[in-house]
Coordinates of C-alpha atoms in Angstrom, one line a residue:
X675 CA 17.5 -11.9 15.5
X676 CA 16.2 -9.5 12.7
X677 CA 13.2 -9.5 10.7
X678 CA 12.1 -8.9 7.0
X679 CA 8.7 -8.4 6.1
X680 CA 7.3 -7.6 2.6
X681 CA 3.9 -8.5 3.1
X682 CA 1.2 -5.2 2.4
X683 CA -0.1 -7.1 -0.4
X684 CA -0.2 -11.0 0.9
X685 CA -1.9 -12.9 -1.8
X686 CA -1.0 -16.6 -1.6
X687 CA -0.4 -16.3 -5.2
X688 CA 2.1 -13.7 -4.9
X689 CA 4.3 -15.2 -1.6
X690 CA 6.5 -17.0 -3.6
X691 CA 7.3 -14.0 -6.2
X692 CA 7.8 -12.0 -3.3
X693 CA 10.2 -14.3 -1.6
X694 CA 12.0 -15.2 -4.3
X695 CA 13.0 -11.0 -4.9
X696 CA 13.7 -10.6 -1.4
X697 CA 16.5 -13.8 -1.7
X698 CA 17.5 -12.0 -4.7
X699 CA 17.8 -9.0 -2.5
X700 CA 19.7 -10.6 0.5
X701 CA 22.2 -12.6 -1.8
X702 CA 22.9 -9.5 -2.6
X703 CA 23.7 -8.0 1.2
X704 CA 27.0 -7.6 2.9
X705 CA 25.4 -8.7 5.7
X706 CA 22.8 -12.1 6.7
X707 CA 19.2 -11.3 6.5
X708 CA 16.1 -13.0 7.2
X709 CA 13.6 -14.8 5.1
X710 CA 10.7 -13.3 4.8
X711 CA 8.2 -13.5 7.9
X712 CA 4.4 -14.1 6.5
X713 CA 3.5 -14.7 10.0
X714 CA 4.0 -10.9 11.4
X715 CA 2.0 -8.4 11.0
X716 CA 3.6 -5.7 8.5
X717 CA 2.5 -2.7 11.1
X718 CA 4.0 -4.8 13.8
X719 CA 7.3 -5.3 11.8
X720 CA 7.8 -1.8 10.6
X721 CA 7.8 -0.7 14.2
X722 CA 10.3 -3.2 15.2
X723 CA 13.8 -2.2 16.3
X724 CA 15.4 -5.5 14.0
X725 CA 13.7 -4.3 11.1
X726 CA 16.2 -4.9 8.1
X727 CA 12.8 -4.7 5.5
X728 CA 9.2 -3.7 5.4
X729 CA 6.9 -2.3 3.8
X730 CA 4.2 -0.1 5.6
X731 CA 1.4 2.4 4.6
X732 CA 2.3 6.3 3.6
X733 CA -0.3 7.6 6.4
X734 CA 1.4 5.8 10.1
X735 CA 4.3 6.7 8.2
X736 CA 4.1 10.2 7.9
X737 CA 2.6 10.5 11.3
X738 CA 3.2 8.0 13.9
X739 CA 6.2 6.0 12.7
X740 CA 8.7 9.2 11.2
X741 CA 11.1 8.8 14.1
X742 CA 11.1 5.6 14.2
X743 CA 11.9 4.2 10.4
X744 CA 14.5 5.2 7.8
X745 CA 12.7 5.4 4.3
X746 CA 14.3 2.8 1.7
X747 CA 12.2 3.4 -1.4
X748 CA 8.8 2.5 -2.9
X749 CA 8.1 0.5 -6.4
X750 CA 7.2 2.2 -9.4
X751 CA 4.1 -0.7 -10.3
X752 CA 3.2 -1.2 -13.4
X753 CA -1.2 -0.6 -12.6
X754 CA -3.2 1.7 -14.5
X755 CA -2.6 5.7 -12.9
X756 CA 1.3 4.5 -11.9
X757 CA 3.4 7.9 -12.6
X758 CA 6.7 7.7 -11.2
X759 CA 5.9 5.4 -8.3
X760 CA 2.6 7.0 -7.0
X761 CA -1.1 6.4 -8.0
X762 CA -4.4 6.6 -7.4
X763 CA -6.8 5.0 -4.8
X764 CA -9.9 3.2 -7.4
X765 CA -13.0 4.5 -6.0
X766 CA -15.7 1.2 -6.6
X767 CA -19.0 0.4 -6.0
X768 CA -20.9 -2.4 -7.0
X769 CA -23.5 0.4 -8.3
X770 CA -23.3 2.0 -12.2
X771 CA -24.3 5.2 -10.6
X772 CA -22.2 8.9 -10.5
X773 CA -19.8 9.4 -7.3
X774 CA -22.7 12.2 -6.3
X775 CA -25.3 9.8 -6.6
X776 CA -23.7 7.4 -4.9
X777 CA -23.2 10.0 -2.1
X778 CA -26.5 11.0 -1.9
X779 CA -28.0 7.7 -0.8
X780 CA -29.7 7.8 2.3
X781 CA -28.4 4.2 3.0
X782 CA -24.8 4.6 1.6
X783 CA -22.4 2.4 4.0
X784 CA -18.8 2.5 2.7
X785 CA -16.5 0.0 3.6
X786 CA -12.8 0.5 4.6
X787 CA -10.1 -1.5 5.5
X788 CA -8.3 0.6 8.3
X789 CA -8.4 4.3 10.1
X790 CA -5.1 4.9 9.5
X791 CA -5.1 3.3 5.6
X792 CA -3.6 6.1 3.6
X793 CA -5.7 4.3 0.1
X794 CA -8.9 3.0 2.1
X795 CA -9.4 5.8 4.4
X796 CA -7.4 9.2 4.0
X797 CA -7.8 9.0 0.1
X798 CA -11.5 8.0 0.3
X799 CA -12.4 11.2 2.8
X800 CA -10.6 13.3 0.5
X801 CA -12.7 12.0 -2.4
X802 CA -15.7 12.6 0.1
X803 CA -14.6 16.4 0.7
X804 CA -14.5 17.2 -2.6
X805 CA -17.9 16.3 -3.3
X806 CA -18.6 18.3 0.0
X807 CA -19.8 15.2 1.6
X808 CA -18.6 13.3 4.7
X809 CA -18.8 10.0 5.8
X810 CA -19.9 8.1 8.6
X811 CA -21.6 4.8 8.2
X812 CA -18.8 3.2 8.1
X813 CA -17.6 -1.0 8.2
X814 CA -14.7 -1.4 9.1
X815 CA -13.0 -4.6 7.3
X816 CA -9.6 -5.1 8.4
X817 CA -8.4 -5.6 4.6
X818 CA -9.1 -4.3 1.3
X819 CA -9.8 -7.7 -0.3
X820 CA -12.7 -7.8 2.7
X821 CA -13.8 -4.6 1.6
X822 CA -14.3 -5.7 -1.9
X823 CA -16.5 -8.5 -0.8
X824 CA -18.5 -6.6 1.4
X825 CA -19.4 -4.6 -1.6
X826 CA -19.8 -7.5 -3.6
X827 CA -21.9 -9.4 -0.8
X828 CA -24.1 -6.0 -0.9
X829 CA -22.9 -5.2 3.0
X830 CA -21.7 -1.6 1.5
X831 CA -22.0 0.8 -1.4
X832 CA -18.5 2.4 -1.4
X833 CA -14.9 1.7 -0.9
X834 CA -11.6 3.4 -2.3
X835 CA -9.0 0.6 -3.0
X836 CA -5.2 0.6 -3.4
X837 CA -5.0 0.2 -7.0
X838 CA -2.1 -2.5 -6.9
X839 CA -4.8 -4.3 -4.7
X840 CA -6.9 -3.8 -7.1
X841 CA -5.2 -5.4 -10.0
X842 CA -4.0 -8.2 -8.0
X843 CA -7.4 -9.0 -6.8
X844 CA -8.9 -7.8 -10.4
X845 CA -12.3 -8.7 -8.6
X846 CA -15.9 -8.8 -11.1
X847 CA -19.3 -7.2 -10.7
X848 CA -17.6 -3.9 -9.1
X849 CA -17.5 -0.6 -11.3
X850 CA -14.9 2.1 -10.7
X851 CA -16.6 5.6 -10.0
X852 CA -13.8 7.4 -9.4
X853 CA -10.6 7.8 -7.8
X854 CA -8.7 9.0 -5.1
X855 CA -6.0 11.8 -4.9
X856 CA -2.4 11.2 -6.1
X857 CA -0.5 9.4 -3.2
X858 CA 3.5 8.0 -3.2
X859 CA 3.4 4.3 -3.7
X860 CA 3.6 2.5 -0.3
X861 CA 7.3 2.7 1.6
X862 CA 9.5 0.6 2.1
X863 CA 11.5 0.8 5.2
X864 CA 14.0 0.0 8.1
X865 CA 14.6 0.2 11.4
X866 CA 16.0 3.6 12.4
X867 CA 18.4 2.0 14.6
X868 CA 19.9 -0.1 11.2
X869 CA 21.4 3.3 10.1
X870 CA 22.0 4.9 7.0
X871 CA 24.7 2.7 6.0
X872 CA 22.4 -0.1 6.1
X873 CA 19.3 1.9 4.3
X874 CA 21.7 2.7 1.9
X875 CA 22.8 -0.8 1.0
X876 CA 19.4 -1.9 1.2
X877 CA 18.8 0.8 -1.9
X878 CA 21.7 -0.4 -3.9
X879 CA 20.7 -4.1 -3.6
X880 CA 17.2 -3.8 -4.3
X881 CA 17.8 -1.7 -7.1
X882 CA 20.1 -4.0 -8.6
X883 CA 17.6 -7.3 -8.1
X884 CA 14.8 -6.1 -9.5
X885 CA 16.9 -4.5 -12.8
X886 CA 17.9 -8.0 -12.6
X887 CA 16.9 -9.7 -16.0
X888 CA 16.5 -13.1 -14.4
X889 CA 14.0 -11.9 -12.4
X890 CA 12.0 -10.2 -15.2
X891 CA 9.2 -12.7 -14.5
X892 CA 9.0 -12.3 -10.9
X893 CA 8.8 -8.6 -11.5
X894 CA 6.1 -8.7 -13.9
X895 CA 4.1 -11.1 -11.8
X896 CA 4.2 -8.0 -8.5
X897 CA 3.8 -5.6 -11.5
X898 CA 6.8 -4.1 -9.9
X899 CA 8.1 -2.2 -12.8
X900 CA 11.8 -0.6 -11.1
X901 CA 12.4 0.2 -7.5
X902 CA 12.7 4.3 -6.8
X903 CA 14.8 5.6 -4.2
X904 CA 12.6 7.8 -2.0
X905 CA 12.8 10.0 1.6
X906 CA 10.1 10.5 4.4
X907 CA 9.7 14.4 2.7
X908 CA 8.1 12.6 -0.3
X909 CA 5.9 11.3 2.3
X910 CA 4.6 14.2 4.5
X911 CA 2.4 15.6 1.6
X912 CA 0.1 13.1 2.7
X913 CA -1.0 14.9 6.0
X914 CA -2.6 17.7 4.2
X915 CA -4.8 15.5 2.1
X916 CA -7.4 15.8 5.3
X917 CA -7.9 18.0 8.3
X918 CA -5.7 16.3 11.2
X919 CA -7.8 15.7 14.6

């Protein structure tokens, strides 16, 4: 049994774009592949040793999961700040105030979806160290469309959010403030144990379905503008965005 998982950005509104691609994509195989699984959870999948496709986030990747995934590719999306498939984190607050403003408050409480979120986290302490700042009042929301209503529900005063999230979501009464360092769109991967052979394919075939004309609409509506091959060295950048502990 092998499992396929293409679910970072799970929107209900998106599954069935996203499955339809990934049928594309496995018509499109030499060998049988799964549907996609919207049950798993994408860290859980990328770490499994039947992974035929997942997606995962650029900071486990470049540290905890490098021995254990072969690096397909990303998307280049089609969100404002997209160069070449990377972007930027948007820094929001439900405040019309300056980043150093912001981060000045004596009650400032940011809200992030994950330690080990490469957009939510990384990218947001980054932002923080630049303005010589740190941060430490801290929710910790599981998601970033939880993060966005915790600032909308008033809960928090900060958040960096992955900007495909962010158009997705297009949520109201937030104001971008600024934005996070330029990061490689999130990875898509396989099992280590699939081999090259299989990564390989897996490069050819999603390259080919999403240059697919016929699926033009299902494109547009992931604001997935062309598939980019891509290797785990564009990844390890990453690490020196923040001082390791």
């Amino acid at each position: 049994m092998t499992v396929a998982s293409l679910a970072m950005y799970p929107y209900d509104h998106l599954r069935p774009s996203w499955d339809q691609l990934w049928d594309a994509v496995r018509s499109r195989l030499s060998f049988d592949a799964p549907a996609l699984d919207w049950e798993l959870d994408p860290d859980v999948a990328a770490l499994r040793d039947d992974l035929v496709l997942g997606q995962t986030c650029g900071w486990p990747l470049a540290t905890a999961m490098r021995s254990a995934v072969h690096v397909v590719g990303t998307f280049d999306c089609d969100v404002e700040g997209d160069d070449d498939g990377s972007y930027r984190s948007v820094v929001v607050s439900p405040i019309d105030a300056s980043l150093d403003d912001i981060f000045s408050r004596a009650d400032l409480r940011v809200a992030v979806n994950s330690v080990d979120s490469l957009s939510g986290w990384i990218s947001l302490r980054s932002v923080a160290a630049a303005h010589h700042v740190t941060v430490d009042n801290v929710e910790w929301t599981g998601a970033h469309a939880d993060s966005i209503v915790a600032l909308q529900d008033g809960r928090c005063q900060l958040a960096s959010i992955d900007a495909v999230s962010w158009a997705h979501l297009a949520p109201r009464g937030l104001f971008i403030v600024g934005h996070g360092p330029r990061i490689p769109c999130l990875p898509l991967v396989t099992a280590r144990s699939s081999g090259l052979g299989v990564r390989d394919e897996l490069r050819s075939c999603i390259g080919g379905a999403v240059a697919d004309a016929s699926l033009a609409e299902v494109c547009a509506t992931l604001k997935i503008r062309r598939f980019i091959e891509r290797d785990l060295a564009d990844y390890k950048g990453v690490t020196q965005l923040v001082e390791l502990t």
